[in-house]
CSV table of C-alpha atoms in Angstrom, one decimal:
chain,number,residue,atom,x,y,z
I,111,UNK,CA,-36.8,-36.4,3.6
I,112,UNK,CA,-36.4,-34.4,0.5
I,113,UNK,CA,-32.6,-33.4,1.2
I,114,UNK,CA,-32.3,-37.2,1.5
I,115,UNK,CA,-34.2,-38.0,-2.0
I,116,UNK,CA,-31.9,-35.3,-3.4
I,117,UNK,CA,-28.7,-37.2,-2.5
I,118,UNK,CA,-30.0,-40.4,-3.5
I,119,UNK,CA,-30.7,-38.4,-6.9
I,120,UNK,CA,-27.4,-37.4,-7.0
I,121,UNK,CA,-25.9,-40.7,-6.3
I,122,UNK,CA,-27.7,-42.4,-9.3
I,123,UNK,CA,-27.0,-39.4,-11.3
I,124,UNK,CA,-23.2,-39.5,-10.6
I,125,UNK,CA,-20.9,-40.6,-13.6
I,126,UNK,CA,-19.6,-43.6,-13.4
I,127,UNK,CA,-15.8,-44.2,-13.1
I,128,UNK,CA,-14.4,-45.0,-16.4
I,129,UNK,CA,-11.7,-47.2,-17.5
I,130,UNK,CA,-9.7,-47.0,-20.2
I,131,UNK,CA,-11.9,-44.1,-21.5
I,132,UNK,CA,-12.1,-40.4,-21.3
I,133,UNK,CA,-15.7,-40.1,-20.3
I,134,UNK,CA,-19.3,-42.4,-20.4
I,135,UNK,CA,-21.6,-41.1,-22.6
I,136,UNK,CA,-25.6,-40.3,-21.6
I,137,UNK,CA,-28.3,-42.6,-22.5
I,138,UNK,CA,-30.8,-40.7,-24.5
I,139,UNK,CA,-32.6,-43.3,-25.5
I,140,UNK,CA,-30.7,-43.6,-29.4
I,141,UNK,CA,-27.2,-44.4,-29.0
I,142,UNK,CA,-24.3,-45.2,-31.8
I,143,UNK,CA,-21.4,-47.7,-30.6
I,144,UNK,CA,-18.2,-46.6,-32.5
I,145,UNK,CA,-16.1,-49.5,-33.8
I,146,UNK,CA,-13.3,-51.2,-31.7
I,147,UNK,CA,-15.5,-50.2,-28.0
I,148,UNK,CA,-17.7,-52.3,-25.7
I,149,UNK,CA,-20.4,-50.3,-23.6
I,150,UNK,CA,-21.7,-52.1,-20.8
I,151,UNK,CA,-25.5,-51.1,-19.2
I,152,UNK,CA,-26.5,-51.7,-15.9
I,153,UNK,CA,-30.6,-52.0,-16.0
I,154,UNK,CA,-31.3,-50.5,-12.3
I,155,UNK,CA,-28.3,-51.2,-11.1
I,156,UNK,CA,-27.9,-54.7,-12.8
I,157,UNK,CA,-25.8,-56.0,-15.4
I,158,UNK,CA,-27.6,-55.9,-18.2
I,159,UNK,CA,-26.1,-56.4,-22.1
I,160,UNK,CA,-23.0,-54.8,-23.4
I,161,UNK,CA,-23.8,-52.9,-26.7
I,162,UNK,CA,-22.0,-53.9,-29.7
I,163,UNK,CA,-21.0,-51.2,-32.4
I,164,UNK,CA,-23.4,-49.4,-34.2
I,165,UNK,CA,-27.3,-48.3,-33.3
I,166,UNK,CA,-28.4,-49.2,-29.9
I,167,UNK,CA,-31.7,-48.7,-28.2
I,168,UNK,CA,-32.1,-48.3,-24.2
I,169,UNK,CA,-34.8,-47.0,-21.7
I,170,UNK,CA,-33.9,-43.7,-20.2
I,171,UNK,CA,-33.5,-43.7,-16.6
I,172,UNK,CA,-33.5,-47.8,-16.6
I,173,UNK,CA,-30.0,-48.6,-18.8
I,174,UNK,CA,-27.5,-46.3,-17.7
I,175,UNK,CA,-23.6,-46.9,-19.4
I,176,UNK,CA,-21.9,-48.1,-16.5
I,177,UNK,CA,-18.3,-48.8,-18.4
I,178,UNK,CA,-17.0,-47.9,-22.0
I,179,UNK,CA,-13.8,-50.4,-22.7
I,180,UNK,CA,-11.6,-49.6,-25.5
I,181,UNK,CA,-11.1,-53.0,-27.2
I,182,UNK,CA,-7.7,-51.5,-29.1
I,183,UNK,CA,-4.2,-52.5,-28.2
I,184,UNK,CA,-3.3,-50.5,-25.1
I,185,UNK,CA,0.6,-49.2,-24.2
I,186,UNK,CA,1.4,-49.0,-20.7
I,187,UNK,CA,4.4,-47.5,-19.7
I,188,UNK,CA,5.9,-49.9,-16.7
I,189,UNK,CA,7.8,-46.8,-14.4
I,190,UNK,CA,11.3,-47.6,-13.6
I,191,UNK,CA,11.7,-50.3,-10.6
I,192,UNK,CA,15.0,-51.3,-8.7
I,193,UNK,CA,15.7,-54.8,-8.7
I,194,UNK,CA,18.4,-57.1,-7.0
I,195,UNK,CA,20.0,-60.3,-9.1
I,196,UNK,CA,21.4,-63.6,-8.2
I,197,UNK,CA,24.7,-61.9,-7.9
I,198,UNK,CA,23.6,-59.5,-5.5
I,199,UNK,CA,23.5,-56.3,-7.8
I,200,UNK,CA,21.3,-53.7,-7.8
I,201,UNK,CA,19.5,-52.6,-11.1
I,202,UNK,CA,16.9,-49.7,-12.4
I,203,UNK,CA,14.7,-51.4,-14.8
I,204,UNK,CA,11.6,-50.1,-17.2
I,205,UNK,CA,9.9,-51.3,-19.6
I,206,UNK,CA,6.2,-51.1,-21.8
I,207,UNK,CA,3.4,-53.6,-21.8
I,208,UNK,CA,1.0,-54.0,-24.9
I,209,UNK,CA,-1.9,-55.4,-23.4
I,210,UNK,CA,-5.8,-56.0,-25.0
I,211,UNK,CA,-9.5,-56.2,-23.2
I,212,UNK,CA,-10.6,-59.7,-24.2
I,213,UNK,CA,-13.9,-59.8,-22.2
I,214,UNK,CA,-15.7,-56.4,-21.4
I,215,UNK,CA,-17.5,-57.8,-18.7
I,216,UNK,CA,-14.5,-59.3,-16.9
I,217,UNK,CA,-12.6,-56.1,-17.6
I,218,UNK,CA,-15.8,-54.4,-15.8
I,219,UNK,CA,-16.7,-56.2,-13.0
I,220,UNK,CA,-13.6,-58.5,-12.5
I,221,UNK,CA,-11.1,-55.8,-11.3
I,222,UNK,CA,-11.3,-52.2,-9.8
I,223,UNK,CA,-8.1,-51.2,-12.1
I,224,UNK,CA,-6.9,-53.3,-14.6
I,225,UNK,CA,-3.9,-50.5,-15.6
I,226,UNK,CA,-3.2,-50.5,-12.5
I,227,UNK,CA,-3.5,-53.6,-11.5
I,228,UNK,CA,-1.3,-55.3,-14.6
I,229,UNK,CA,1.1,-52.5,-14.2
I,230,UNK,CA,1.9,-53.6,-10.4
I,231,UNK,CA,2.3,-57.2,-11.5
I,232,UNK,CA,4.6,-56.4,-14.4
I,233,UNK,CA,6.7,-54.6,-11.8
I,234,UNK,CA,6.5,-57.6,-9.4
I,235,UNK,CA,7.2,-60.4,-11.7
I,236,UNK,CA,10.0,-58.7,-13.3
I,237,UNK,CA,11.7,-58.1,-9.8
I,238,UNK,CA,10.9,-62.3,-9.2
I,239,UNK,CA,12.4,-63.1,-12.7
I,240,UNK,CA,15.8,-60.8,-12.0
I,241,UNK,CA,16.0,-62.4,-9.0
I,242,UNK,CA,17.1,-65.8,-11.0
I,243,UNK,CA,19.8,-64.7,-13.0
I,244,UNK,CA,22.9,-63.7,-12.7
I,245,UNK,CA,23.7,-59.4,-14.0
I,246,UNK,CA,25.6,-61.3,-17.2
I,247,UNK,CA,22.4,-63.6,-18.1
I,248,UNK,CA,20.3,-60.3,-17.7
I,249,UNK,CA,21.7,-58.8,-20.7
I,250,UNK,CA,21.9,-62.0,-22.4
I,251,UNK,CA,18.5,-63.4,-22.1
I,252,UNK,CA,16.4,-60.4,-22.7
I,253,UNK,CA,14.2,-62.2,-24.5
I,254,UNK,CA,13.8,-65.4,-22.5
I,255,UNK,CA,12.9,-62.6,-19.6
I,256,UNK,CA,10.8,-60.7,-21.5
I,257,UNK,CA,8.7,-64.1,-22.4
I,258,UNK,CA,8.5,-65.3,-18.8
I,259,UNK,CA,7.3,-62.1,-17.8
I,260,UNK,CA,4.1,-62.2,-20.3
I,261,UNK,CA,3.5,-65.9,-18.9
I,262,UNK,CA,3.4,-64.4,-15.9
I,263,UNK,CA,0.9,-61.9,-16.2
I,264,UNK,CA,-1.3,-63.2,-18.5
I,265,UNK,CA,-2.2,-66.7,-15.9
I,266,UNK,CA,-3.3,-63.6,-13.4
I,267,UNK,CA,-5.2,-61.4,-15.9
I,268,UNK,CA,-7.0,-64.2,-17.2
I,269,UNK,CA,-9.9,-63.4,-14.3
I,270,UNK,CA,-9.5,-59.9,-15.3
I,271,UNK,CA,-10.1,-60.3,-18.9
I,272,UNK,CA,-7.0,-59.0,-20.1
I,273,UNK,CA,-4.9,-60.7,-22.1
I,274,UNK,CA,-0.6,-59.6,-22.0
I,275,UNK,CA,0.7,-59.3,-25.5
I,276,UNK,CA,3.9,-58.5,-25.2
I,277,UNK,CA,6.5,-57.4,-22.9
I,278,UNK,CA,9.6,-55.0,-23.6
I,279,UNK,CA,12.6,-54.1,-21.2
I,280,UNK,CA,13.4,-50.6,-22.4
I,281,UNK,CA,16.5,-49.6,-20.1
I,282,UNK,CA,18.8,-51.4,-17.5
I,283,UNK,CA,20.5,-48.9,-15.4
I,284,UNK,CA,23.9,-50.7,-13.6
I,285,UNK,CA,25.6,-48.7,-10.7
I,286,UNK,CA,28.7,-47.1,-11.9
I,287,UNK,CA,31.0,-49.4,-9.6
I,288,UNK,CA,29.8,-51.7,-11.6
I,289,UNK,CA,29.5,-50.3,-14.9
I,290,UNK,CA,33.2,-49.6,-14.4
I,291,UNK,CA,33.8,-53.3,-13.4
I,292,UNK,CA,32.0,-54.6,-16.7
I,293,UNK,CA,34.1,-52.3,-18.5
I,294,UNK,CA,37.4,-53.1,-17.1
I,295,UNK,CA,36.1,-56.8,-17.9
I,296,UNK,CA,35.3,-55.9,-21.2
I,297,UNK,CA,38.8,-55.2,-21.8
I,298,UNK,CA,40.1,-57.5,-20.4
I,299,UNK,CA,38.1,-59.8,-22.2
I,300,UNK,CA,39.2,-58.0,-25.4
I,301,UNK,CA,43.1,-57.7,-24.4
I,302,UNK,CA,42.9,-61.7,-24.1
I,303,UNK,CA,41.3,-62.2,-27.5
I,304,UNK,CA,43.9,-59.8,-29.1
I,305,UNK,CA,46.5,-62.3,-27.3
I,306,UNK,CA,45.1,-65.4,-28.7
I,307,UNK,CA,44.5,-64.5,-31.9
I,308,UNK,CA,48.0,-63.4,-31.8
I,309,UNK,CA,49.4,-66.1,-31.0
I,310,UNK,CA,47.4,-68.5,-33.1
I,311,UNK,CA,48.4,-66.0,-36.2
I,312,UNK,CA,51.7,-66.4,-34.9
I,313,UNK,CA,51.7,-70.4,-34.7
I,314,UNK,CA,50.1,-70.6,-38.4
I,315,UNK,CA,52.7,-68.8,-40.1
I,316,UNK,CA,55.1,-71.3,-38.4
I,317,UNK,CA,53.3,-74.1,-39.7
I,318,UNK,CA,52.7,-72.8,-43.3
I,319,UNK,CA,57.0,-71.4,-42.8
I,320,UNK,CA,57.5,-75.4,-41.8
I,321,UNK,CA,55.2,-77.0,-44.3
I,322,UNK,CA,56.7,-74.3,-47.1
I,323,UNK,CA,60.2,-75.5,-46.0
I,324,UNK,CA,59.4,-79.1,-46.1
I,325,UNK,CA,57.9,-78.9,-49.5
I,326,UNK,CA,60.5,-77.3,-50.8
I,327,UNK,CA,63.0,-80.0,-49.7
I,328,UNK,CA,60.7,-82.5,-51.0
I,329,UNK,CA,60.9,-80.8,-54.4
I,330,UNK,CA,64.4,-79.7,-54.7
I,331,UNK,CA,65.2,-84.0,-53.9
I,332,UNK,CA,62.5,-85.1,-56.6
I,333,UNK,CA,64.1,-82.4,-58.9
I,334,UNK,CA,67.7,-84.0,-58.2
I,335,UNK,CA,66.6,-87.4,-58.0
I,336,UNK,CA,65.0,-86.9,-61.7
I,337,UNK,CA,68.2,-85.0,-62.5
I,338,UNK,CA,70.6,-88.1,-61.2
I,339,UNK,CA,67.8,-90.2,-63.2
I,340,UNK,CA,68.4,-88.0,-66.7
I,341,UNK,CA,71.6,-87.8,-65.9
I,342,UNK,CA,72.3,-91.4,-65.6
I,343,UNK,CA,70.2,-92.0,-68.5
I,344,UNK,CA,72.1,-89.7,-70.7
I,345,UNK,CA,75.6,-91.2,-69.9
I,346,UNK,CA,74.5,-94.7,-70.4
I,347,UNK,CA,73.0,-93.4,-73.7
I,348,UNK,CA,76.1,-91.3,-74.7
I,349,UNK,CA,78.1,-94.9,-73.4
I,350,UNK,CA,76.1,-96.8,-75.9
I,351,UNK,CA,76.8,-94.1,-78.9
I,352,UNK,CA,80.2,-93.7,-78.5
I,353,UNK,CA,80.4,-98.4,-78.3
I,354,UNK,CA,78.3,-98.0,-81.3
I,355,UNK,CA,80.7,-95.5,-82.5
I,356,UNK,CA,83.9,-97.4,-81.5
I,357,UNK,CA,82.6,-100.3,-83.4
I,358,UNK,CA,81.6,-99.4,-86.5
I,359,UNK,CA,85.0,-97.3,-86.7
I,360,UNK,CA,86.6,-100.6,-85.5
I,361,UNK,CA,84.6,-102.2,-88.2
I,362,UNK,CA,85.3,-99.6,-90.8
I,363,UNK,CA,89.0,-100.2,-90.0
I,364,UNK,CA,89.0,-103.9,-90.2
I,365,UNK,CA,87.7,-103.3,-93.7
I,366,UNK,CA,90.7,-101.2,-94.4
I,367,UNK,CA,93.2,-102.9,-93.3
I,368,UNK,CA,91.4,-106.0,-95.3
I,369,UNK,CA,92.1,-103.8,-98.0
I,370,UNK,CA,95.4,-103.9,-100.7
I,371,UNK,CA,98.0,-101.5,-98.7
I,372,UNK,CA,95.8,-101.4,-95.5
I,373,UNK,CA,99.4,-102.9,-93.3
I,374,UNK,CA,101.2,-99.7,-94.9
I,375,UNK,CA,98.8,-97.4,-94.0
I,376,UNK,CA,98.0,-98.4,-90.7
I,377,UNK,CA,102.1,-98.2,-90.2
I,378,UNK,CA,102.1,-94.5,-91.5
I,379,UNK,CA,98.7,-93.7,-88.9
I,380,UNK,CA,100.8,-95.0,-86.2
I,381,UNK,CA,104.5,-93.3,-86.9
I,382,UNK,CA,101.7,-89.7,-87.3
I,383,UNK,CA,100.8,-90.5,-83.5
I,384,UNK,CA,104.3,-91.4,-82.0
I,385,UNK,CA,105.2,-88.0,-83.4
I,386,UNK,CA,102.7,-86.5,-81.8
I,387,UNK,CA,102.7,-87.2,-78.4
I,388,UNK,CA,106.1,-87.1,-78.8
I,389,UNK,CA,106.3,-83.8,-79.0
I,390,UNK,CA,103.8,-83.1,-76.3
I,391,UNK,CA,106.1,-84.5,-73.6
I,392,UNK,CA,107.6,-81.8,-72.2
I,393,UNK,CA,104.6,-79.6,-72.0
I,394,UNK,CA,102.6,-81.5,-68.7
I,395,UNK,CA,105.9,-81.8,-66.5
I,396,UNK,CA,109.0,-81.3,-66.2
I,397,UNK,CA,110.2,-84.9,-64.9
I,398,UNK,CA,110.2,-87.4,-68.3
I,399,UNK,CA,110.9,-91.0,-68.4
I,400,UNK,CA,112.0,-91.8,-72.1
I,401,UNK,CA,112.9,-95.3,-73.6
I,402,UNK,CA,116.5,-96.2,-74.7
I,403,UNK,CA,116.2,-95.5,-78.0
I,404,UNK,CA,113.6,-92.8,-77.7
I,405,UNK,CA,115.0,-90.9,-81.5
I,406,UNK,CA,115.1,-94.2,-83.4
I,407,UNK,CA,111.3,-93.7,-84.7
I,408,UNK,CA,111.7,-96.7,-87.2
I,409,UNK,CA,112.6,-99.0,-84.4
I,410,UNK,CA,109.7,-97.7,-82.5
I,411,UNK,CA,107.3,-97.9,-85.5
I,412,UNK,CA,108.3,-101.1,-85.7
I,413,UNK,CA,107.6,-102.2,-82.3
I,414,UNK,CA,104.4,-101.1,-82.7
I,415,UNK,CA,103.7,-103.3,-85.6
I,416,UNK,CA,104.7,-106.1,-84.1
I,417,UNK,CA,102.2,-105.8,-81.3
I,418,UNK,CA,99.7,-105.4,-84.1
I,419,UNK,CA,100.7,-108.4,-85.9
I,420,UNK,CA,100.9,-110.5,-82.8
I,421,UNK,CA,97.2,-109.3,-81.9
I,422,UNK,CA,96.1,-110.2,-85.6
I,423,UNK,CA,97.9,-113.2,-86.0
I,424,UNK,CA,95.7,-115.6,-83.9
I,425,UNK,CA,92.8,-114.1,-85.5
I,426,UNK,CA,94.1,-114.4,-88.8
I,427,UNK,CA,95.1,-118.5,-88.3
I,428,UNK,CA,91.7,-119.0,-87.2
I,429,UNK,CA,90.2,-117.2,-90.2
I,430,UNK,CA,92.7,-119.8,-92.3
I,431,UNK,CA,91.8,-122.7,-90.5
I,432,UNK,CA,87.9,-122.2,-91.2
I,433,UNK,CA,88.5,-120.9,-94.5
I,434,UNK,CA,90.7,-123.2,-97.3
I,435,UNK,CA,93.2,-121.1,-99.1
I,436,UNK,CA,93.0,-120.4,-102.4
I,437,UNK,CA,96.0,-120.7,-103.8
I,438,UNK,CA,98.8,-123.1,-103.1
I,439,UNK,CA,101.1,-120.5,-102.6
I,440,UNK,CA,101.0,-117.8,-100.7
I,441,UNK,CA,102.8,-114.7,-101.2
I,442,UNK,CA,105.5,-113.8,-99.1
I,443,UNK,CA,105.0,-111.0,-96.4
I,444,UNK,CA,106.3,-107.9,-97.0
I,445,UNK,CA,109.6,-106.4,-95.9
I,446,UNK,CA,108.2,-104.3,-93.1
I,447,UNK,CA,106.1,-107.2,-91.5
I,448,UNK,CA,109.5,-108.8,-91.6
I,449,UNK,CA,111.4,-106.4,-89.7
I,450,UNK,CA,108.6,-105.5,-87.1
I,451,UNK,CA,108.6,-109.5,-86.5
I,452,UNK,CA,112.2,-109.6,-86.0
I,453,UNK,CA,112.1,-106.5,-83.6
I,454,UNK,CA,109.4,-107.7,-81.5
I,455,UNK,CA,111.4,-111.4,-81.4
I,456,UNK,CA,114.2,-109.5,-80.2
């Protein structure tokens, strides 16, 4: 009887397993709560209160401090776990949870081992989760992983009172097969860009080359079209100046010859020019074809004022018919009006 009241004793007096705490401390009646922990007592057994932070009273050998929970963020290192994907390849994964203790008493009495117990269902539905996507969507969608896992675990821990903060994939170990594959994708991959991007620098400078080259054509016609244009312009301009020019000097020279002696100068401009290109004709070629009476320079002079009178005479009758003389009578020609009449009669 009394070695079996001693084991009861002892049983009572045994310290209670604690979670997420180095030790449970002994009710002496006064206790002090530090901040950011939840003690829960047991009254003979019994759940009884959980004591906030600060001073607490209990009854000796009634309350007893069944379970100190730490109500900071706790890190949980998830050990490294092999894992097969969509694609049939093998992976190491690890990562860390960042969990919280919402609800001391469900954190308590809800489950035996919440590390534990979150840890194994981390590892569980991250192996469910790899299993839908492909080994390229795994390194892609880290994040989208990372959030389906917390989904996950937090609808199960709810009963525990633990809610998953956050979920992190740390390292993703490929075999080296494939690590070599990936890599001999890689640069393939990179080979290809190289290519295109060679090829498309190659097909610009063609087009800017081409577009260059057609500009440049554009330009040189509008600059020869405008040149054709000024051109044009300035020989129909210099055409005017030199009509303009050829008139008033044909003006100038009907004036002259209006003039007293204008006959007898106009037959000494026109004996200067005979001689002139007369004795140029032997300097273009060598083959000549003279008149007759190429040395007789009176008779040629002479010829050449007869085609000037008979140009001037129908102008002059017509100037006489619109204009009355004014004298009766009219001096005779001259001698040398004469003569160049006779020679172009004859």
């Amino acid at each position: 009887l009394q070695r079996s009241q001693q084991l009861k004793r002892s049983a009572w007096l045994a310290p209670a397993p604690c979670r997420l705490s180095s030790g449970l401390p002994v009710n002496i009646g006064v206790l002090f709560v530090p901040q950011q922990e939840a003690w829960v007592v047991e009254r003979m057994g019994k759940f009884h209160r959980i004591l906030e932070p600060g001073l607490n009273f209990l009854i000796p050998l009634l309350d007893r401090i069944r379970y100190v929970q730490s109500l900071k963020e706790i890190v949980i290192n998830v050990p490294e776990q092999s894992a097969v994907t969509l694609d049939n390849v093998t992976l190491q994964i690890d990562g860390v949870l960042y969990l919280r203790v919402m609800d001391p008493y469900k954190a308590s009495y809800g489950v035996e081992d919440p590390e534990y117990a979150v840890t194994q269902l981390a590892q569980t539905t991250m192996r469910s989760e790899l299993g839908k996507l492909s080994l390229d969507r795994v390194f892609r969608e880290r994040e989208s992983l990372n959030a389906n896992i917390v989904d996950a675990i937090n609808q199960a821990s709810d009963y525990w009172g633990i809610r998953c903060l956050r979920y992190e994939i740390k390292d993703i170990h490929v075999p080296p097969r494939v690590k070599e594959s990936m890599q001999m994708q890689v640069e393939a991959e990179r080979r290809k860009r190289a290519m295109v991007l060679e090829s498309e620098g190659t097909r610009e400078s063609a087009i800017n080359v081409a577009e260059g080259q057609k500009q440049a054509q554009i330009l040189a016609s509008e600059a020869e079209k405008a040149e054709q244009i000024n051109k044009a312009a300035g020989e129909a301009n210099a055409v005017l100046v030199k009509a303009r020019a050829k008139a008033e000097a044909i003006q100038l020279l009907a004036a002259a010859l209006a003039q007293q002696h204008g006959s007898a100068a106009a037959s000494l401009s026109v004996a200067e020019q005979y001689v002139s290109a007369f004795s140029k004709l032997a300097k273009d070629s060598n083959t000549l074809l003279l008149p007759s009476n190429t040395g007789d320079v009176s008779s040629m002079v002479a010829q050449a004022l007869g085609i000037y009178t008979s140009l001037t005479k129908p102008q002059a009758v017509k100037t006489q018919e619109e204009v009355p003389p004014a004298r009766e009578d009219p001096q005779p020609p001259p001698a040398e009006l004469l003569k160049a009449e006779e020679a172009s009669s004859s």
